Coordinates of C-alpha atoms in Angstrom, one line a residue:
M1 CA 19.9 -97.8 -272.7
A2 CA 20.4 -99.3 -269.2
R3 CA 18.5 -97.8 -266.4
V4 CA 20.5 -95.7 -264.0
A5 CA 20.7 -97.2 -260.5
G6 CA 18.5 -95.5 -257.9
I7 CA 18.7 -95.3 -254.1
K8 CA 16.3 -98.2 -253.7
D9 CA 18.6 -100.4 -255.8
V10 CA 21.4 -99.6 -253.4
A11 CA 19.2 -100.3 -250.4
R12 CA 18.1 -103.7 -251.9
Q13 CA 21.7 -104.8 -252.7
A14 CA 23.0 -103.7 -249.3
G15 CA 20.0 -105.3 -247.4
V16 CA 19.1 -102.0 -245.6
S17 CA 16.3 -99.4 -245.7
V18 CA 16.3 -96.4 -248.0
G19 CA 16.6 -94.3 -244.9
T20 CA 19.9 -96.0 -244.0
V21 CA 21.3 -95.3 -247.5
S22 CA 20.2 -91.7 -247.2
N23 CA 22.0 -91.5 -243.8
V24 CA 25.2 -92.9 -245.3
I25 CA 25.1 -90.2 -247.9
N26 CA 24.1 -87.3 -245.6
R27 CA 25.0 -88.3 -242.1
P28 CA 27.5 -91.2 -242.3
E29 CA 28.4 -90.8 -238.6
A30 CA 24.9 -92.0 -237.7
V31 CA 25.5 -95.4 -239.3
L32 CA 27.4 -98.3 -237.9
P33 CA 30.7 -98.8 -239.7
E34 CA 29.9 -102.3 -240.9
T35 CA 26.6 -101.1 -242.3
R36 CA 28.2 -98.0 -243.8
A37 CA 30.8 -100.1 -245.5
R38 CA 28.1 -102.4 -247.0
V39 CA 26.2 -99.5 -248.4
L40 CA 29.3 -97.8 -249.8
A41 CA 30.2 -101.1 -251.5
A42 CA 26.8 -101.3 -253.1
I43 CA 27.0 -97.7 -254.2
E44 CA 30.4 -98.4 -255.8
D45 CA 29.2 -101.7 -257.4
L46 CA 26.0 -100.2 -258.9
G47 CA 27.6 -96.9 -259.9
Y48 CA 25.0 -95.0 -258.1
V49 CA 25.2 -91.2 -258.4
R50 CA 22.6 -89.0 -256.6
S51 CA 20.5 -87.4 -259.2
E52 CA 20.6 -83.6 -259.8
S53 CA 16.9 -83.4 -259.3
A54 CA 17.3 -85.1 -255.9
R55 CA 20.1 -82.6 -254.9
Q56 CA 17.8 -79.7 -256.0
L57 CA 15.0 -81.3 -254.0
R58 CA 17.1 -81.2 -250.8
A59 CA 18.5 -77.7 -251.6
G60 CA 15.3 -76.1 -252.8
R61 CA 12.9 -77.5 -250.3
S62 CA 12.8 -77.8 -246.5
R63 CA 14.0 -80.9 -244.8
I64 CA 10.5 -81.5 -243.5
M65 CA 8.2 -84.3 -244.4
A66 CA 4.5 -83.5 -243.8
L67 CA 1.9 -85.9 -242.5
L68 CA -1.8 -84.8 -243.1
V69 CA -4.3 -87.0 -241.3
L70 CA -8.0 -87.1 -240.7
D71 CA -8.1 -86.9 -236.9
M72 CA -5.1 -86.6 -234.6
G73 CA -7.5 -87.2 -231.7
N74 CA -7.6 -90.8 -232.9
P75 CA -4.7 -92.8 -231.5
F76 CA -4.5 -94.8 -234.7
F77 CA -3.1 -91.8 -236.5
V78 CA -0.7 -91.1 -233.6
D79 CA 0.8 -94.6 -234.2
V80 CA 1.0 -93.9 -238.0
A81 CA 2.9 -90.7 -237.1
R82 CA 5.3 -92.6 -234.9
G83 CA 6.2 -95.0 -237.7
A84 CA 6.7 -92.1 -240.2
E85 CA 8.8 -90.2 -237.8
R86 CA 11.2 -93.1 -237.3
A87 CA 11.8 -93.4 -241.0
A88 CA 12.1 -89.7 -241.5
R89 CA 14.6 -89.2 -238.6
Q90 CA 16.8 -92.0 -240.1
A91 CA 17.0 -90.0 -243.3
G92 CA 17.8 -86.8 -241.4
L93 CA 14.3 -85.3 -241.9
G94 CA 11.7 -83.9 -239.5
V95 CA 7.9 -84.5 -239.6
M96 CA 5.2 -81.9 -239.5
V97 CA 1.8 -83.3 -238.5
C98 CA -1.4 -81.6 -239.7
N99 CA -5.0 -82.4 -238.9
S100 CA -7.7 -82.0 -241.5
G101 CA -10.5 -82.8 -239.1
Q102 CA -12.1 -84.9 -241.9
S103 CA -12.8 -81.6 -243.7
P104 CA -12.0 -81.4 -247.4
A105 CA -11.9 -77.6 -247.1
E106 CA -9.3 -77.7 -244.3
E107 CA -7.4 -80.3 -246.2
A108 CA -7.2 -78.0 -249.2
E109 CA -5.9 -75.2 -247.1
Y110 CA -3.2 -77.3 -245.5
L111 CA -2.1 -78.8 -248.9
G112 CA -1.8 -75.2 -250.3
L113 CA 0.3 -74.2 -247.3
L114 CA 2.5 -77.2 -247.5
A115 CA 3.1 -76.5 -251.2
E116 CA 4.1 -72.9 -250.4
Q117 CA 6.5 -74.1 -247.7
R118 CA 8.2 -76.5 -250.2
V119 CA 8.1 -79.5 -248.0
C120 CA 10.1 -82.4 -249.3
G121 CA 7.0 -84.6 -249.5
V122 CA 3.6 -85.3 -248.0
L123 CA 2.1 -88.4 -246.4
V124 CA -1.7 -87.9 -246.6
T125 CA -4.9 -89.6 -245.6
P126 CA -7.3 -87.7 -247.9
A127 CA -10.5 -86.2 -246.5
D128 CA -11.7 -85.4 -250.1
A129 CA -12.6 -88.8 -251.6
T130 CA -12.3 -87.3 -255.2
G131 CA -8.6 -86.6 -254.8
R132 CA -9.0 -83.1 -256.3
N133 CA -7.0 -81.6 -253.5
L134 CA -3.9 -83.6 -254.4
E135 CA -3.7 -82.2 -257.9
A136 CA -1.7 -79.2 -256.6
F137 CA 1.1 -81.5 -255.6
R138 CA 1.2 -83.1 -259.0
R139 CA 1.4 -79.6 -260.6
H140 CA 4.2 -78.6 -258.2
R141 CA 5.9 -82.0 -258.6
I142 CA 5.9 -82.5 -254.8
P143 CA 6.0 -86.3 -254.0
F144 CA 3.1 -87.7 -251.9
V145 CA 2.1 -91.1 -250.6
L146 CA -1.4 -92.1 -249.6
V147 CA -1.7 -93.5 -246.2
D148 CA -4.6 -95.8 -245.1
R149 CA -6.0 -95.5 -248.7
V150 CA -5.9 -97.6 -251.8
A151 CA -4.5 -95.7 -254.8
S152 CA -7.0 -95.2 -257.6
S153 CA -4.3 -95.2 -260.2
T154 CA -0.8 -96.6 -260.8
G155 CA 0.7 -93.1 -260.7
T156 CA 0.5 -92.9 -256.9
C157 CA 2.2 -94.8 -254.1
A158 CA 0.0 -96.0 -251.3
V159 CA 0.0 -98.0 -248.1
S160 CA -3.2 -99.5 -246.8
V161 CA -4.8 -102.4 -244.9
D162 CA -7.1 -105.1 -246.4
D163 CA -10.2 -103.7 -244.7
V164 CA -12.5 -106.3 -246.5
R165 CA -10.5 -109.0 -244.7
G166 CA -10.7 -107.0 -241.4
G167 CA -14.5 -106.7 -241.6
A168 CA -14.7 -110.4 -242.3
L169 CA -12.4 -111.2 -239.3
A170 CA -14.6 -109.2 -237.0
V171 CA -18.0 -110.5 -238.0
G172 CA -16.7 -114.0 -238.6
H173 CA -15.6 -114.1 -235.0
L174 CA -19.0 -112.9 -233.8
V175 CA -20.8 -115.5 -236.0
S176 CA -18.6 -118.3 -234.7
A177 CA -19.6 -117.3 -231.2
G178 CA -23.2 -117.9 -232.1
H179 CA -24.5 -114.4 -232.9
R180 CA -27.0 -114.3 -235.8
A181 CA -27.9 -110.6 -235.8
V182 CA -25.0 -108.0 -235.8
A183 CA -25.2 -104.2 -235.8
Y184 CA -22.6 -102.3 -237.8
V185 CA -21.8 -98.9 -236.4
S186 CA -20.3 -97.3 -239.5
G187 CA -18.9 -93.9 -240.4
P188 CA -18.9 -91.4 -243.3
G189 CA -20.1 -93.3 -246.3
D190 CA -17.6 -91.7 -248.6
L191 CA -14.7 -93.4 -246.8
H192 CA -13.7 -96.5 -248.6
Q193 CA -12.6 -98.2 -245.4
I194 CA -16.2 -98.0 -244.1
R195 CA -17.5 -99.6 -247.2
D196 CA -14.8 -102.2 -247.3
R197 CA -15.3 -103.2 -243.7
R198 CA -19.1 -103.5 -244.4
E199 CA -18.3 -105.7 -247.4
G200 CA -16.2 -108.0 -245.3
A201 CA -18.9 -108.2 -242.7
L202 CA -21.5 -109.2 -245.3
S203 CA -19.1 -111.8 -246.7
A204 CA -18.7 -113.4 -243.3
L205 CA -22.4 -113.5 -242.8
A206 CA -22.9 -115.1 -246.2
G207 CA -20.2 -117.7 -245.4
A208 CA -22.4 -118.7 -242.4
G209 CA -25.5 -118.9 -244.5
L210 CA -26.9 -115.6 -243.3
G211 CA -28.4 -112.9 -245.5
P212 CA -27.6 -109.2 -245.6
E213 CA -30.6 -108.5 -243.3
A214 CA -28.5 -110.0 -240.5
L215 CA -26.4 -106.9 -240.6
V216 CA -28.1 -103.8 -239.2
E217 CA -26.2 -100.7 -240.1
I218 CA -26.2 -97.8 -237.7
P219 CA -24.6 -94.9 -239.6
S220 CA -22.5 -92.2 -238.0
E221 CA -21.1 -89.0 -239.5
R222 CA -18.0 -89.1 -237.4
L223 CA -15.6 -91.7 -236.0
D224 CA -15.2 -90.5 -232.4
V225 CA -16.4 -91.5 -228.9
A226 CA -19.3 -89.1 -228.9
A227 CA -20.6 -90.5 -232.1
G228 CA -20.3 -94.0 -230.6
R229 CA -22.4 -93.0 -227.6
D230 CA -25.1 -91.7 -229.9
A231 CA -24.9 -94.9 -231.9
G232 CA -25.2 -96.9 -228.7
A233 CA -28.4 -95.1 -227.7
R234 CA -29.8 -96.0 -231.1
L235 CA -28.7 -99.6 -230.8
L236 CA -30.6 -99.8 -227.5
G237 CA -33.8 -98.7 -229.2
L238 CA -33.7 -101.4 -231.9
V239 CA -36.5 -104.1 -231.8
P240 CA -35.4 -106.8 -232.0
R241 CA -32.0 -105.8 -230.7
P242 CA -28.9 -107.4 -232.2
T243 CA -26.9 -109.5 -229.8
A244 CA -23.6 -108.2 -231.2
V245 CA -22.1 -105.0 -232.6
F246 CA -19.2 -104.4 -234.9
C247 CA -17.8 -100.8 -234.9
A248 CA -15.9 -99.2 -237.7
N249 CA -13.2 -98.1 -235.3
D250 CA -12.3 -98.4 -231.6
L251 CA -13.4 -94.9 -230.7
L252 CA -16.9 -95.7 -231.8
A253 CA -16.7 -99.0 -229.9
L254 CA -15.7 -97.3 -226.7
G255 CA -18.6 -94.8 -227.1
V256 CA -21.0 -97.7 -227.6
L257 CA -19.6 -99.5 -224.6
Q258 CA -20.1 -96.3 -222.5
S259 CA -23.7 -96.0 -223.6
L260 CA -24.5 -99.7 -222.9
Y261 CA -22.8 -99.5 -219.5
A262 CA -24.9 -96.5 -218.5
A263 CA -28.1 -98.3 -219.5
G264 CA -27.2 -101.4 -217.4
V265 CA -26.6 -103.6 -220.5
R266 CA -24.0 -106.2 -219.8
V267 CA -21.0 -106.7 -222.2
P268 CA -20.6 -109.3 -223.5
Q269 CA -23.4 -111.2 -221.8
D270 CA -26.2 -109.1 -223.4
I271 CA -24.3 -107.6 -226.3
A272 CA -20.9 -108.4 -227.6
I273 CA -18.7 -105.7 -229.1
V274 CA -15.8 -105.8 -231.6
G275 CA -13.9 -102.6 -232.6
Y276 CA -11.3 -101.8 -235.2
D277 CA -7.7 -100.5 -235.1
D278 CA -6.7 -101.9 -231.7
I279 CA -5.6 -98.6 -230.2
E280 CA -3.9 -98.6 -226.8
F281 CA -7.1 -97.7 -225.0
A282 CA -8.9 -100.8 -226.4
A283 CA -7.1 -103.2 -224.0
A284 CA -7.5 -100.7 -221.1
A285 CA -11.3 -100.3 -221.4
A286 CA -13.6 -101.2 -218.5
V287 CA -14.4 -104.3 -220.5
P288 CA -11.2 -105.0 -222.6
L289 CA -12.2 -104.6 -226.2
T290 CA -11.9 -107.2 -228.9
S291 CA -10.5 -105.4 -232.0
V292 CA -9.1 -105.8 -235.5
R293 CA -5.5 -104.7 -235.2
Q294 CA -4.1 -102.5 -238.0
P295 CA -0.3 -102.4 -238.2
A296 CA -0.4 -98.6 -237.9
V297 CA 3.3 -98.0 -237.0
M298 CA 4.4 -100.2 -239.9
M299 CA 2.0 -98.3 -242.2
G300 CA 3.6 -95.0 -241.3
R301 CA 7.1 -96.3 -241.7
L302 CA 6.5 -97.9 -245.0
A303 CA 4.7 -94.8 -246.4
A304 CA 7.7 -92.6 -245.4
E305 CA 10.2 -95.0 -247.0
L306 CA 8.1 -94.9 -250.2
L307 CA 8.2 -91.1 -250.1
L308 CA 12.0 -91.1 -249.6
E309 CA 12.4 -93.4 -252.6
E310 CA 10.3 -91.1 -254.8
A311 CA 12.1 -88.0 -253.6
D312 CA 15.5 -89.4 -254.4
E313 CA 14.7 -90.6 -257.9
E314 CA 13.9 -89.1 -261.3
D315 CA 10.2 -89.0 -262.0
D316 CA 10.6 -91.2 -265.1
T317 CA 12.4 -93.9 -263.2
H318 CA 10.4 -94.1 -260.0
E319 CA 8.1 -97.1 -259.9
H320 CA 5.0 -96.3 -257.9
R321 CA 3.9 -99.1 -255.5
S322 CA 0.7 -99.9 -253.6
V323 CA 1.4 -101.9 -250.4
V324 CA -1.6 -103.7 -248.8
L325 CA -1.0 -104.9 -245.2
Q326 CA -3.0 -107.6 -243.4
P327 CA -5.1 -107.0 -240.3
E328 CA -5.2 -109.3 -237.2
L329 CA -8.1 -110.1 -234.9
V330 CA -7.2 -109.6 -231.2
V331 CA -9.8 -111.3 -229.0
R332 CA -10.6 -109.8 -225.5
A333 CA -13.4 -109.9 -223.0
S334 CA -15.9 -107.8 -224.9
S335 CA -17.0 -110.6 -227.2
A336 CA -18.2 -114.0 -226.1
A337 CA -20.5 -116.8 -227.1
A338 CA -24.2 -115.8 -227.6
H339 CA -26.6 -117.0 -224.9

């Protein structure tokens, strides 16, 4: 029996996004005539008929897509939200943003509330590494997509960044500048991003003939500026002191920079710094921050498009996908050759 054409088949044939196809169906006036004609031709050619389950989804649930993130105080997640909102608005949906504060308990409360409100789907960066909180969505058949996480099974869509590669870019840059001892200001150990960035850092050191002892880890329970200042104070107390520091995100790096500046330590002459995420504030710091850029807006947009695909297809025809994006090193004044 031939597979029934789905909305993503229409989008692929017409050369447009899933959101544009949804607009042609729901809000045709929002689409340019040429594009609308192309989509309608693809619908006719493929014999696409919107599934009954999708119609029930739209009728029985709100036209709200939820985004549940770890920390809305982190500009990285603001950019993710921007990307998700663009895709959602193209499909005629709104976005509700929720903040778990890195708390599995708060995450569970939000997920329960979102299930009660019958949101059309959820984009989530889980605070609970076990994934137990997500089981409620599976039971209620509410679509969800993992954001900034690697899916642990083939039954979940996810959009993430190659953090092993990102860690290698950061520390490889420092090693190429002559640094032989690097501090790693990390974060909660149960976050796979923290572990992956450390793995990448170690691989870069190994590639330069340096052992794991060349990476001095300074752990942190949170990923904010205050935690960075505390880590900077601990960095200043190390003997011997590393000549460079790689931080698991830019907020930590900015806190470290503040701590070093207050102690009269010059950046990058005395200690070089590399952050991660490349948030807007990184380039605007007193010493512009070298950082590993994550395509956050693209991440949010792709995650929302995956969610729209799943919401518009029968469960037994949807093909879950895991998209891994590549990071990019952006070099600024906070890193320089060792002296």
